[in-house]
Tab-separated table of N, CA and C in Angstrom:
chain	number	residue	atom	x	y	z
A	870	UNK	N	42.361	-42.635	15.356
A	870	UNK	CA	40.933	-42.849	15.257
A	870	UNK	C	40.176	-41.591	15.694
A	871	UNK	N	40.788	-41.193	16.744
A	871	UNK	CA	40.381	-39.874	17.209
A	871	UNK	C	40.039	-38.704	16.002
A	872	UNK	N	41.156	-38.622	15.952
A	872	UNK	CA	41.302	-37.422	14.467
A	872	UNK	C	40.577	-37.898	13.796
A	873	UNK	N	40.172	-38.859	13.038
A	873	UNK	CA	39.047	-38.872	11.937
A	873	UNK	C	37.808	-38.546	12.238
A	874	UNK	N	37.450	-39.108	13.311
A	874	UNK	CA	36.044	-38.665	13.872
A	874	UNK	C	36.377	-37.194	14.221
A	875	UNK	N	37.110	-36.056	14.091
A	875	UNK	CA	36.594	-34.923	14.401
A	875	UNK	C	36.934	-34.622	12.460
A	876	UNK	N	37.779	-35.221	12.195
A	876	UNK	CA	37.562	-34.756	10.622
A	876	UNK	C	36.252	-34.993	9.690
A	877	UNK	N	35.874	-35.977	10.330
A	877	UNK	CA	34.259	-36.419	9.797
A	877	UNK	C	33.719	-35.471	10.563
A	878	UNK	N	33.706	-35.193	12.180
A	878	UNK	CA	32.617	-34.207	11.953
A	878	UNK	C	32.801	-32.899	11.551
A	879	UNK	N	33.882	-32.122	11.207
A	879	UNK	CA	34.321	-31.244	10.664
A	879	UNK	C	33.608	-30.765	9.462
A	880	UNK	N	33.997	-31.939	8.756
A	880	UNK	CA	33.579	-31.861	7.317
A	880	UNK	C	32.168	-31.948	7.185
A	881	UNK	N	31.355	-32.836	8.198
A	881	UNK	CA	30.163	-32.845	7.796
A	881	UNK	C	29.449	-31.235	8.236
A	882	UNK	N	29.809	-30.934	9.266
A	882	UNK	CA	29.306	-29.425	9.443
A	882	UNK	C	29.607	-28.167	8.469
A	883	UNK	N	30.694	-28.516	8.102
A	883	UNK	CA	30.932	-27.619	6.844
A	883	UNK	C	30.030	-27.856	5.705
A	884	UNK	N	29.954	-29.188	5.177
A	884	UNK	CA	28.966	-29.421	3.948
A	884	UNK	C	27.546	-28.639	4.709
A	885	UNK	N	26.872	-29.168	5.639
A	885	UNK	CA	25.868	-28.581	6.084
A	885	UNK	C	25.667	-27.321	6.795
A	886	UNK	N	26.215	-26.999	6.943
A	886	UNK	CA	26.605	-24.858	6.661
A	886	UNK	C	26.137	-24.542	5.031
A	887	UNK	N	27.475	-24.833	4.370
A	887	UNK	CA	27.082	-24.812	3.170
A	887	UNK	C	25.463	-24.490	2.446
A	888	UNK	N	24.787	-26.023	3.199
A	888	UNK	CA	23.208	-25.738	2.682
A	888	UNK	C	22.777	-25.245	3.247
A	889	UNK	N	22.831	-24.895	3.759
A	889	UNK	CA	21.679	-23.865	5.190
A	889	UNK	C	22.232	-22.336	4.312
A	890	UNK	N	23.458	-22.180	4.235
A	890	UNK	CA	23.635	-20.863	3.467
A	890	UNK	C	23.187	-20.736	2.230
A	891	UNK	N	23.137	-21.956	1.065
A	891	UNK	CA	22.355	-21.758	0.013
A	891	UNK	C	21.170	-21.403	0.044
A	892	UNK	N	20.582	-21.999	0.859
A	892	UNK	CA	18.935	-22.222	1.231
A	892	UNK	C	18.299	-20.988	1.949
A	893	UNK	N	19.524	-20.502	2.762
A	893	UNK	CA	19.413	-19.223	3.068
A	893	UNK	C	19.303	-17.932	1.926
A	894	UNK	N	20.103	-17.866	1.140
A	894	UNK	CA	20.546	-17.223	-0.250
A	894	UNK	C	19.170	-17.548	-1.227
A	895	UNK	N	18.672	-18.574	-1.151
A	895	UNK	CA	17.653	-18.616	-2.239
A	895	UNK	C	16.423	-18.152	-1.249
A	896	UNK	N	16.087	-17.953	-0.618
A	896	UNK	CA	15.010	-17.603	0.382
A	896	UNK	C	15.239	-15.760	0.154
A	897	UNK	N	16.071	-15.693	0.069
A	897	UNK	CA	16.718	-13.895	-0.103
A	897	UNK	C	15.889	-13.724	-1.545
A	898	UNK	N	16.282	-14.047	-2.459
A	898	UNK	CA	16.100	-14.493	-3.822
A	898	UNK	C	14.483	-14.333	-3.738
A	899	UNK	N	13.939	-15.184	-3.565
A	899	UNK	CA	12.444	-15.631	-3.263
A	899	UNK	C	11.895	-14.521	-2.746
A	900	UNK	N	12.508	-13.567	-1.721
A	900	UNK	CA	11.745	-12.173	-1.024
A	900	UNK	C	12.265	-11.295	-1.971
A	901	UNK	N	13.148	-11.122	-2.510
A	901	UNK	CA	13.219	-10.041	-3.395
A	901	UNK	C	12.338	-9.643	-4.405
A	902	UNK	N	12.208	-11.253	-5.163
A	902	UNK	CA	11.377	-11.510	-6.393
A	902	UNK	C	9.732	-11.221	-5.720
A	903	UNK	N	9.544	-11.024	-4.674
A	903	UNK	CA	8.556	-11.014	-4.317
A	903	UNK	C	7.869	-9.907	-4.129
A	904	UNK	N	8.750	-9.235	-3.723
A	904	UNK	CA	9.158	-7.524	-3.288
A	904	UNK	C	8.845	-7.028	-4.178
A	905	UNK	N	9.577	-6.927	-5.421
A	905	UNK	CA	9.714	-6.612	-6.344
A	905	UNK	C	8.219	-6.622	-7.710
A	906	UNK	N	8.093	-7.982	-7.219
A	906	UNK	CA	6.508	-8.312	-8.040
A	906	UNK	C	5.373	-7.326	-7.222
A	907	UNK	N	5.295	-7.076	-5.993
A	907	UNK	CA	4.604	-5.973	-5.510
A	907	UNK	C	4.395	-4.489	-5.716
A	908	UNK	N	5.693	-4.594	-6.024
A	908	UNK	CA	6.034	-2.640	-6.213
A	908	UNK	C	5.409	-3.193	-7.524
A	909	UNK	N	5.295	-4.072	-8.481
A	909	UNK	CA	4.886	-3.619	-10.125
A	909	UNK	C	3.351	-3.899	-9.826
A	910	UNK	N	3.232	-4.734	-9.002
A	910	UNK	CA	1.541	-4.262	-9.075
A	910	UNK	C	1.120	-3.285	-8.195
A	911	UNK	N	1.620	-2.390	-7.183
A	911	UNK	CA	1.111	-1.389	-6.998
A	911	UNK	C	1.593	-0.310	-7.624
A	912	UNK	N	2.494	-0.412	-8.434
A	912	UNK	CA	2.974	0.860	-9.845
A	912	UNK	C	1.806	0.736	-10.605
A	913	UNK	N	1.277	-0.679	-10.908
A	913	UNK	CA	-0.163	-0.638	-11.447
A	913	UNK	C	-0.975	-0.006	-11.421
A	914	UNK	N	-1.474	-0.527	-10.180
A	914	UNK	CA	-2.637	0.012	-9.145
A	914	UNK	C	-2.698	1.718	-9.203
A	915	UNK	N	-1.711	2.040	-8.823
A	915	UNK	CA	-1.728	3.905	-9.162
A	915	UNK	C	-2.021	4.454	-10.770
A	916	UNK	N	-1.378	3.451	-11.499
A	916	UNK	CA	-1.308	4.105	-12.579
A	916	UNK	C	-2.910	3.997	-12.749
A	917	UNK	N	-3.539	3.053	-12.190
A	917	UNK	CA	-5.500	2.560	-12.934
A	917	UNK	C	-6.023	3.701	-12.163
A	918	UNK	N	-5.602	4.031	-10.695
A	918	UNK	CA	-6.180	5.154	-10.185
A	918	UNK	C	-6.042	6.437	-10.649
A	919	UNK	N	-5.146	6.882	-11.295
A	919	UNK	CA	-4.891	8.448	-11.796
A	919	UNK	C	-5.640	7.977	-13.142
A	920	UNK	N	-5.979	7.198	-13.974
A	920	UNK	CA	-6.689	7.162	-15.189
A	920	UNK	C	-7.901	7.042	-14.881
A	921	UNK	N	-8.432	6.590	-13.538
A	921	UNK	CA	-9.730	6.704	-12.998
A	921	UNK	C	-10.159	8.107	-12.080
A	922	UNK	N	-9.304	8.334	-11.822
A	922	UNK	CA	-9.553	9.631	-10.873
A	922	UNK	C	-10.633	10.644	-11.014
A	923	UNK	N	-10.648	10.811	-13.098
A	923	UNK	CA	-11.986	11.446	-12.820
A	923	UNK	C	-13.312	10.981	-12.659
A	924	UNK	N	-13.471	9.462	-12.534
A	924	UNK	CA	-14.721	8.932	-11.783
A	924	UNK	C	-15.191	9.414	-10.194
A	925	UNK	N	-13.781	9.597	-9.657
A	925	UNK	CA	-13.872	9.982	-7.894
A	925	UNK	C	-13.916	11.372	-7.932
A	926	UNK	N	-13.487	12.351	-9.369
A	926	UNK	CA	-13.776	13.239	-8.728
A	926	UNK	C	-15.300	13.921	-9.378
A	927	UNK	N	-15.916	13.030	-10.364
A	927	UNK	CA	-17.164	12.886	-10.642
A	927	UNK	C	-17.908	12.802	-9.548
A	928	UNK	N	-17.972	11.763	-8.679
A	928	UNK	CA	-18.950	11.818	-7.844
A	928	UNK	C	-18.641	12.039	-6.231
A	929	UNK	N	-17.678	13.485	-6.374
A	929	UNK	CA	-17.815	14.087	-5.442
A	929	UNK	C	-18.530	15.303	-5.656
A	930	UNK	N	-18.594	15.939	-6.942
A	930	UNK	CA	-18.900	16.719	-7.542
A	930	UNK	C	-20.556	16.758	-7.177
A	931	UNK	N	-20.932	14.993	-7.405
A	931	UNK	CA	-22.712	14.838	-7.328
A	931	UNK	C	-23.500	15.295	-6.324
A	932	UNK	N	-22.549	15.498	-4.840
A	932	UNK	CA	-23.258	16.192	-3.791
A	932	UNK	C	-24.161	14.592	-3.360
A	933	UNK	N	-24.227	13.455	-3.838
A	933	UNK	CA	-25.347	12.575	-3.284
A	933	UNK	C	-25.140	12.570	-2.092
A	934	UNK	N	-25.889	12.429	-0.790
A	934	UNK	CA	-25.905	12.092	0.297
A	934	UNK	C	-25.682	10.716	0.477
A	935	UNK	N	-25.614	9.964	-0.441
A	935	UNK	CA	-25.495	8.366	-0.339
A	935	UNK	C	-24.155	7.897	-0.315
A	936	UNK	N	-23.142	8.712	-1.081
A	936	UNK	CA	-21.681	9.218	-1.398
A	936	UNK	C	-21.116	9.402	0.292
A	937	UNK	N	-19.932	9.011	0.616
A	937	UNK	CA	-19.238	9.372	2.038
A	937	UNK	C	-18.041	8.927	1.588
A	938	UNK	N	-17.283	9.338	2.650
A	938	UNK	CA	-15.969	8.809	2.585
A	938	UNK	C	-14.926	9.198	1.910
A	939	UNK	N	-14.809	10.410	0.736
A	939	UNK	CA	-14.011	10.619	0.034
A	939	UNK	C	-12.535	10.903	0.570
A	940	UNK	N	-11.720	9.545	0.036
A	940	UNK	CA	-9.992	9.714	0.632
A	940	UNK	C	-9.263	9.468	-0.821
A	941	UNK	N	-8.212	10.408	-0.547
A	941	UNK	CA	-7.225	9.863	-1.971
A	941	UNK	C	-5.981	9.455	-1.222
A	942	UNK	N	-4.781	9.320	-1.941
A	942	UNK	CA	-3.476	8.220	-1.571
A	942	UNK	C	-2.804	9.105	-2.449
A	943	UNK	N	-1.763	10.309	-2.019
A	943	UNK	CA	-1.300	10.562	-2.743
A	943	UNK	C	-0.124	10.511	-2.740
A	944	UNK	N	1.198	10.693	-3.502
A	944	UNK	CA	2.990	10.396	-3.280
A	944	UNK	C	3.514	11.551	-3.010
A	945	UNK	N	3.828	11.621	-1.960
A	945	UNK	CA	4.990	12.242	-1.482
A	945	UNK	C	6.473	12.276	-1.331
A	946	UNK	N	7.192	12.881	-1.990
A	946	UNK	CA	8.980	12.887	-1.359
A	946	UNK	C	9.718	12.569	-0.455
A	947	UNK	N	10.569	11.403	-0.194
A	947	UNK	CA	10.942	11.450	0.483
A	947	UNK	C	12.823	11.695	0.373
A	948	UNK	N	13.313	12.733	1.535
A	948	UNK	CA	14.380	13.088	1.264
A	948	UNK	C	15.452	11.611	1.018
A	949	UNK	N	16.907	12.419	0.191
A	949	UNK	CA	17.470	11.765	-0.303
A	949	UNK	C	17.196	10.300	-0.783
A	950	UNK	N	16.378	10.160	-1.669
A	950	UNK	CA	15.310	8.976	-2.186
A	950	UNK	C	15.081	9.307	-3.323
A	951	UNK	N	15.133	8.267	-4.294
A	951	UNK	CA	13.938	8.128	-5.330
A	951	UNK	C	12.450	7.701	-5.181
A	952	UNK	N	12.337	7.285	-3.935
A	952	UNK	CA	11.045	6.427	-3.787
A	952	UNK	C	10.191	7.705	-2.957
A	953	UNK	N	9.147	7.143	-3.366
A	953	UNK	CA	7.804	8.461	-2.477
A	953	UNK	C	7.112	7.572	-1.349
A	954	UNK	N	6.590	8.610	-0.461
A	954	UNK	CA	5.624	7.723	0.483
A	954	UNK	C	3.853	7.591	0.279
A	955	UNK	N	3.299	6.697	0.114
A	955	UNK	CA	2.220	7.391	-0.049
A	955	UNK	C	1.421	7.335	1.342
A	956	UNK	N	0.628	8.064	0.963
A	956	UNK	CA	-0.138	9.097	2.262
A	956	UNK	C	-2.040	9.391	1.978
A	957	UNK	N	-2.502	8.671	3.168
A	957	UNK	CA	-3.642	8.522	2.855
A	957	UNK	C	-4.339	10.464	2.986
A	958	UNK	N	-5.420	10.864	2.536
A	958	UNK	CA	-5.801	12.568	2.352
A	958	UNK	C	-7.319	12.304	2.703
A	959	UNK	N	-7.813	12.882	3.714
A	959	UNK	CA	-9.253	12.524	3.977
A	959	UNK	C	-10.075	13.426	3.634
A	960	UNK	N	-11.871	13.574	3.846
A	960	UNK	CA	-12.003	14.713	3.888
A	960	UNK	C	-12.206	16.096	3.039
A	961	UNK	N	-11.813	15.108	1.301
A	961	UNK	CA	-11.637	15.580	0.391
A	961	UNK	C	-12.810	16.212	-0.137
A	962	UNK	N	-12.379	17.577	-0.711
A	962	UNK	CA	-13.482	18.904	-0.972
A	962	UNK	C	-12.630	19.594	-2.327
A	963	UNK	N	-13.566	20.069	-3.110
A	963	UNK	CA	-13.435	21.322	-3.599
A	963	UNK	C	-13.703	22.769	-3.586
A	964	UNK	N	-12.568	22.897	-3.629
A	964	UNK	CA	-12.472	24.527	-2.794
A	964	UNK	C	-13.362	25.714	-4.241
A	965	UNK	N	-13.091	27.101	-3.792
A	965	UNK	CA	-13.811	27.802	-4.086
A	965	UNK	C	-12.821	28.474	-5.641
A	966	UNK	N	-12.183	28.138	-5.794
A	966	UNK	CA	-11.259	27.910	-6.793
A	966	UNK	C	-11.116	26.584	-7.748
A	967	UNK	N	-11.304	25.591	-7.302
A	967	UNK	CA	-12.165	24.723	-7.825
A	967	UNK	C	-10.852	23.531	-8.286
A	968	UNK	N	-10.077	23.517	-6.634
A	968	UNK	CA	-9.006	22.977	-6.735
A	968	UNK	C	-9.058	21.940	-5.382
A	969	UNK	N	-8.749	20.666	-5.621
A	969	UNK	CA	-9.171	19.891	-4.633
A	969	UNK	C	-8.008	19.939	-3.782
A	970	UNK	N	-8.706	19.414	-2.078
A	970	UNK	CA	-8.043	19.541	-1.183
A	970	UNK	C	-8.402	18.765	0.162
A	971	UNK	N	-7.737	18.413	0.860
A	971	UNK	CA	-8.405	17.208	1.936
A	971	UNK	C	-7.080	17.338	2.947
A	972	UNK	N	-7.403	16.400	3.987
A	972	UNK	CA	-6.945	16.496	5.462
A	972	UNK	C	-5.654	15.551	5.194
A	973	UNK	N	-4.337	15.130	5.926
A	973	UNK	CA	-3.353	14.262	5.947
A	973	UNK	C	-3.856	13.116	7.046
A	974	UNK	N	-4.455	12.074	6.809
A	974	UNK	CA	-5.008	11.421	7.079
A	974	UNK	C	-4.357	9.985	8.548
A	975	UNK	N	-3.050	10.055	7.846
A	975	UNK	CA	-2.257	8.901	8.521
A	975	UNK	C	-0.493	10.532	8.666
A	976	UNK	N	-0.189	9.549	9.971
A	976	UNK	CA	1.313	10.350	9.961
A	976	UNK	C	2.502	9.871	9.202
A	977	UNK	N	3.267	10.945	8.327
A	977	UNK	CA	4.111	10.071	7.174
A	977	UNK	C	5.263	9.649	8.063
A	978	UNK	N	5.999	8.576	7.944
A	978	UNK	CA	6.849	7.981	8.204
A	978	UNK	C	8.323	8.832	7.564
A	979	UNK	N	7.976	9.112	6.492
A	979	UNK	CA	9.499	9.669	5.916
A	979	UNK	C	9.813	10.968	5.337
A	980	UNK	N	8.254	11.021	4.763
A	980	UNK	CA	7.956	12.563	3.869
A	980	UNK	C	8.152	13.498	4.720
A	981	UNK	N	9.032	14.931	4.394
A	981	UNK	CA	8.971	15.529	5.343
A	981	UNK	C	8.194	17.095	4.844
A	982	UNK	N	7.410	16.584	3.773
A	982	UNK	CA	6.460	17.677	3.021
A	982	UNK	C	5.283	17.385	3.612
A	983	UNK	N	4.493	16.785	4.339
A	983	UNK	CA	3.500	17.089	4.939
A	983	UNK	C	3.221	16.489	6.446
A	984	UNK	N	2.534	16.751	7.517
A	984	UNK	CA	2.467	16.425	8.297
A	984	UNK	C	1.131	15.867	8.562
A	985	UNK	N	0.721	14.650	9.959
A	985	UNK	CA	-0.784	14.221	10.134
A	985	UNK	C	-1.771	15.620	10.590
A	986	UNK	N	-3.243	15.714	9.502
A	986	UNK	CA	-3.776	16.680	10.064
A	986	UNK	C	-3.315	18.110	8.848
A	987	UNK	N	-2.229	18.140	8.475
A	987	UNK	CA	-1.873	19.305	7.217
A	987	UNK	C	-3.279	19.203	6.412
A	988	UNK	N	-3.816	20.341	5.680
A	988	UNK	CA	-4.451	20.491	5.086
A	988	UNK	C	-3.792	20.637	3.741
A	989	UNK	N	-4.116	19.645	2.566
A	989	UNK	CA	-3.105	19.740	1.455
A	989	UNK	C	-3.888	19.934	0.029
A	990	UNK	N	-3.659	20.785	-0.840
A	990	UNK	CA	-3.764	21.090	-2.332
A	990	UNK	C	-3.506	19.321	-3.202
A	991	UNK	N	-4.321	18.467	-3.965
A	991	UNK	CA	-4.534	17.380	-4.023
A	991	UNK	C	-3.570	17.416	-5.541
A	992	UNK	N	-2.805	16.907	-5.968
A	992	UNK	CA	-1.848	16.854	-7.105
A	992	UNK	C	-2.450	15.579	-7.785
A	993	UNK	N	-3.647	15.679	-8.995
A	993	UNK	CA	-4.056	14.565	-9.393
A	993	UNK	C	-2.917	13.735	-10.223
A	994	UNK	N	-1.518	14.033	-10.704
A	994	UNK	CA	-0.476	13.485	-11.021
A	994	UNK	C	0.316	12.651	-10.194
A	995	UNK	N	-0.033	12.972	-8.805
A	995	UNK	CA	0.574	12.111	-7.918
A	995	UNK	C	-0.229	11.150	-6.771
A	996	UNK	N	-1.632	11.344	-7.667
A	996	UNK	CA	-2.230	9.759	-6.865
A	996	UNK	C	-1.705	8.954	-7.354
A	997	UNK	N	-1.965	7.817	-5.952
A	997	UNK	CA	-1.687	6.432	-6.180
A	997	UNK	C	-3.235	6.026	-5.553
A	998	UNK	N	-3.862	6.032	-5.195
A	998	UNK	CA	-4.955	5.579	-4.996
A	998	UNK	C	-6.367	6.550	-4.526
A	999	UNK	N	-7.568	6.148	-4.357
A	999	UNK	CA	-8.647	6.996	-4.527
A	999	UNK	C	-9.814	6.000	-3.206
A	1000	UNK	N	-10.651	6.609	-3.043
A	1000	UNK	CA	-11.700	5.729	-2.952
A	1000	UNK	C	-12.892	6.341	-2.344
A	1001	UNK	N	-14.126	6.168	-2.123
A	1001	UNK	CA	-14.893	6.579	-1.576
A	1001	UNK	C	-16.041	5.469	-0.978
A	1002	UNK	N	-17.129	5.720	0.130
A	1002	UNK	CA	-18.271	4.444	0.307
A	1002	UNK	C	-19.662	5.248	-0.405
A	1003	UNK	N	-20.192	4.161	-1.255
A	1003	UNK	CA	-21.461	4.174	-1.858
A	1003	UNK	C	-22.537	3.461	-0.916
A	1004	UNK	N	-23.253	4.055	-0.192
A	1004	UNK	CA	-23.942	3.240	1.244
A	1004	UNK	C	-22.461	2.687	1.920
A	1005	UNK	N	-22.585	0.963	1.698
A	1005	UNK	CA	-21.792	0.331	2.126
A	1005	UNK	C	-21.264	-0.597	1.268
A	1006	UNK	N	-20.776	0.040	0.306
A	1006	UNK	CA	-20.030	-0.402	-0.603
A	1006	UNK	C	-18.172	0.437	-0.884
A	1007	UNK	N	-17.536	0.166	-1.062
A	1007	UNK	CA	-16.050	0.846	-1.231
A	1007	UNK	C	-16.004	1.175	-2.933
A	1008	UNK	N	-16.457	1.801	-3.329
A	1008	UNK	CA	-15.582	2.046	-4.779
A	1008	UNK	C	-14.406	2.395	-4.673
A	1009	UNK	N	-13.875	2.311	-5.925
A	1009	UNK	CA	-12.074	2.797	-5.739
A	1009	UNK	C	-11.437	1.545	-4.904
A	1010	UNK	N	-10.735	2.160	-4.169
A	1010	UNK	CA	-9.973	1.666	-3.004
A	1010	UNK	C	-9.124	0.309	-3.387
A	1011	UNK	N	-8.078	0.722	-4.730
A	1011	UNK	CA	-7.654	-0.638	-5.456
A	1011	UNK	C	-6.459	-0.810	-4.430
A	1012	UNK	N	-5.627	-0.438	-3.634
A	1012	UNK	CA	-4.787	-0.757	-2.822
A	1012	UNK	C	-5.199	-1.191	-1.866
A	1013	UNK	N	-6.389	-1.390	-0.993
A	1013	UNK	CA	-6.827	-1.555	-0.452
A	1013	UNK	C	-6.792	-2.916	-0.447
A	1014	UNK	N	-7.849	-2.620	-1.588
A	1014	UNK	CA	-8.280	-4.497	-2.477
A	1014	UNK	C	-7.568	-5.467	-2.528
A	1015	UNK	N	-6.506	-4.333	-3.165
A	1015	UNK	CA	-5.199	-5.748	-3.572
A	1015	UNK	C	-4.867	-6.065	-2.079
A	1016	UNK	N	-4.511	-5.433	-0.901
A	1016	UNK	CA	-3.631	-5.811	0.218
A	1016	UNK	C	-4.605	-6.886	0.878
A	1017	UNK	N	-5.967	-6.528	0.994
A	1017	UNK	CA	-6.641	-7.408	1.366
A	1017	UNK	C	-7.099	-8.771	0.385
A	1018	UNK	N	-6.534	-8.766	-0.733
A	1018	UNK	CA	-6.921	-9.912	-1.663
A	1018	UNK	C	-5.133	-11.004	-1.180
A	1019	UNK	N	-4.339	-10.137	-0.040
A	1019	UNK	CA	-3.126	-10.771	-0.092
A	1019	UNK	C	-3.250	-11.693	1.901
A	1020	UNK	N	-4.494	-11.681	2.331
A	1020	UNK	CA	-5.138	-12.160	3.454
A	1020	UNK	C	-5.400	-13.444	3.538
A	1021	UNK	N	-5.202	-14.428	4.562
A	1021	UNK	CA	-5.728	-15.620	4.466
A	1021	UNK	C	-6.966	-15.050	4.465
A	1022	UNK	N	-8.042	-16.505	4.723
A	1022	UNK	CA	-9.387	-16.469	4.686
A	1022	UNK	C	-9.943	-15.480	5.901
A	1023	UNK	N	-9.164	-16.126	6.885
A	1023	UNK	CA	-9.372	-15.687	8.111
A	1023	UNK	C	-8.999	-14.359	8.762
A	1024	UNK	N	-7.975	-13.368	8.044
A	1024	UNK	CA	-7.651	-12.327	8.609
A	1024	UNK	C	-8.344	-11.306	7.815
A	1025	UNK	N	-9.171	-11.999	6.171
A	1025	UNK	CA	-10.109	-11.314	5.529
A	1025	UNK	C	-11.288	-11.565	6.411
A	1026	UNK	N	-12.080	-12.563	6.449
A	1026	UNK	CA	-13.194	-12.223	7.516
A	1026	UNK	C	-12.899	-11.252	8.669
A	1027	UNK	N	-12.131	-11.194	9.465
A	1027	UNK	CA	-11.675	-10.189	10.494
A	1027	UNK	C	-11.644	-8.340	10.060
A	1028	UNK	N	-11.037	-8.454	8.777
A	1028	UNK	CA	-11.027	-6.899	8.333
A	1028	UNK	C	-12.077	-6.767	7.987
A	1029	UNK	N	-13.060	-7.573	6.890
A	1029	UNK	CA	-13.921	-7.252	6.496
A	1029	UNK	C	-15.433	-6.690	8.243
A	1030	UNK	N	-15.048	-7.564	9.075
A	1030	UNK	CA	-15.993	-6.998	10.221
A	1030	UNK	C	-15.540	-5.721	10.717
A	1031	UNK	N	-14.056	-5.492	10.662
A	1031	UNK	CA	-13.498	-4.621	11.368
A	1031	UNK	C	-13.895	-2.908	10.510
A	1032	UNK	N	-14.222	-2.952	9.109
A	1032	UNK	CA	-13.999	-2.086	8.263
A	1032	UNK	C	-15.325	-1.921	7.950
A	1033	UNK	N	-16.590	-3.124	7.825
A	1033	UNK	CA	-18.229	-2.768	7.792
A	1033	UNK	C	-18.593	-2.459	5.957
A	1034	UNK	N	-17.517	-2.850	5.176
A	1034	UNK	CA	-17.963	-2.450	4.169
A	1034	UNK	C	-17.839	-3.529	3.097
A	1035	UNK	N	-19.063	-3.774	2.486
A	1035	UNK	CA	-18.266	-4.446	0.982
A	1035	UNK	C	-17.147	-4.315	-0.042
A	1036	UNK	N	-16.841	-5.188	-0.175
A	1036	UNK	CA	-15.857	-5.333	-1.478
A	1036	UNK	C	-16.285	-5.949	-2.903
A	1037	UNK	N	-15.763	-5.522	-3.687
A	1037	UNK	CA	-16.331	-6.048	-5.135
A	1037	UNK	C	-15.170	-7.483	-5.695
């Protein structure tokens, strides 16, 4: 009698391993697919910004005083990788050559081509994102958008106080 009751519970812990490991395995599944659906909408997102780019660099050009903020997002290398980092560029000007250029805005994590604070030559082939404030409005800033369109209600009210600016 003994022995069966540890063979019953044997067996029942094994069946239920079992699901906990499926369930585990499809949860893997579920973050990948998820992962994955991200990188294609921010492969997007860059691609709308480099086809927009000459709007941002239109109205840096305008000199308006109403205009602030000009940052781009551009990709950087990272060693032994196919994948780039991107890297926010502040600060952004055209130089006297008439070649844009701006500050390294955030410190890169992996790139080992620029550092926080580098002053960098702007590669309009390798934005991924743009943006500038109109008063208090954000044009551009589609990565932005999207990350914050990925917010409950509540951690969007919070950025939106924290950041002072509209969104479209």
């Amino acid at each position: 009698m003994r022995n069966i009751f540890f063979t019953i519970a044997f067996v029942s812990v094994l069946f239920s391993c079992g699901n906990k490991t499926e369930q585990i395995g499809v949860n893997a599944y579920k973050g990948i697919d998820k992962q994955e659906k991200e990188q294609k909408d921010l492969d997007s997102i860059g691609k709308e910004a480099r086809q927009t780019f000459d709007d941002f660099k239109l109205a840096l050009s305008m000199k308006d005083t109403t205009t602030t903020n000009f940052i781009v997002k551009e990709m950087y290398n990272i060693p032994n990788s196919t994948q780039k980092e991107h890297v926010w560029i502040r600060d952004v000007y055209t130089d006297q050559d008439d070649q844009l250029k701006g500050v390294v805005d955030n410190a890169p994590q992996y790139t080992k081509d620029v550092k926080l604070n580098d002053t960098v030559i702007i590669k309009p082939e390798e934005i991924s994102d743009w943006m500038y404030y109109k008063g208090d409005k954000m044009i551009g800033g589609y990565s932005i958008k999207y990350m914050r369109s990925k917010l409950t209600a509540e951690e969007r009210k919070k950025f939106d106080e924290q950041y002072k600016v509209k969104f479209d």
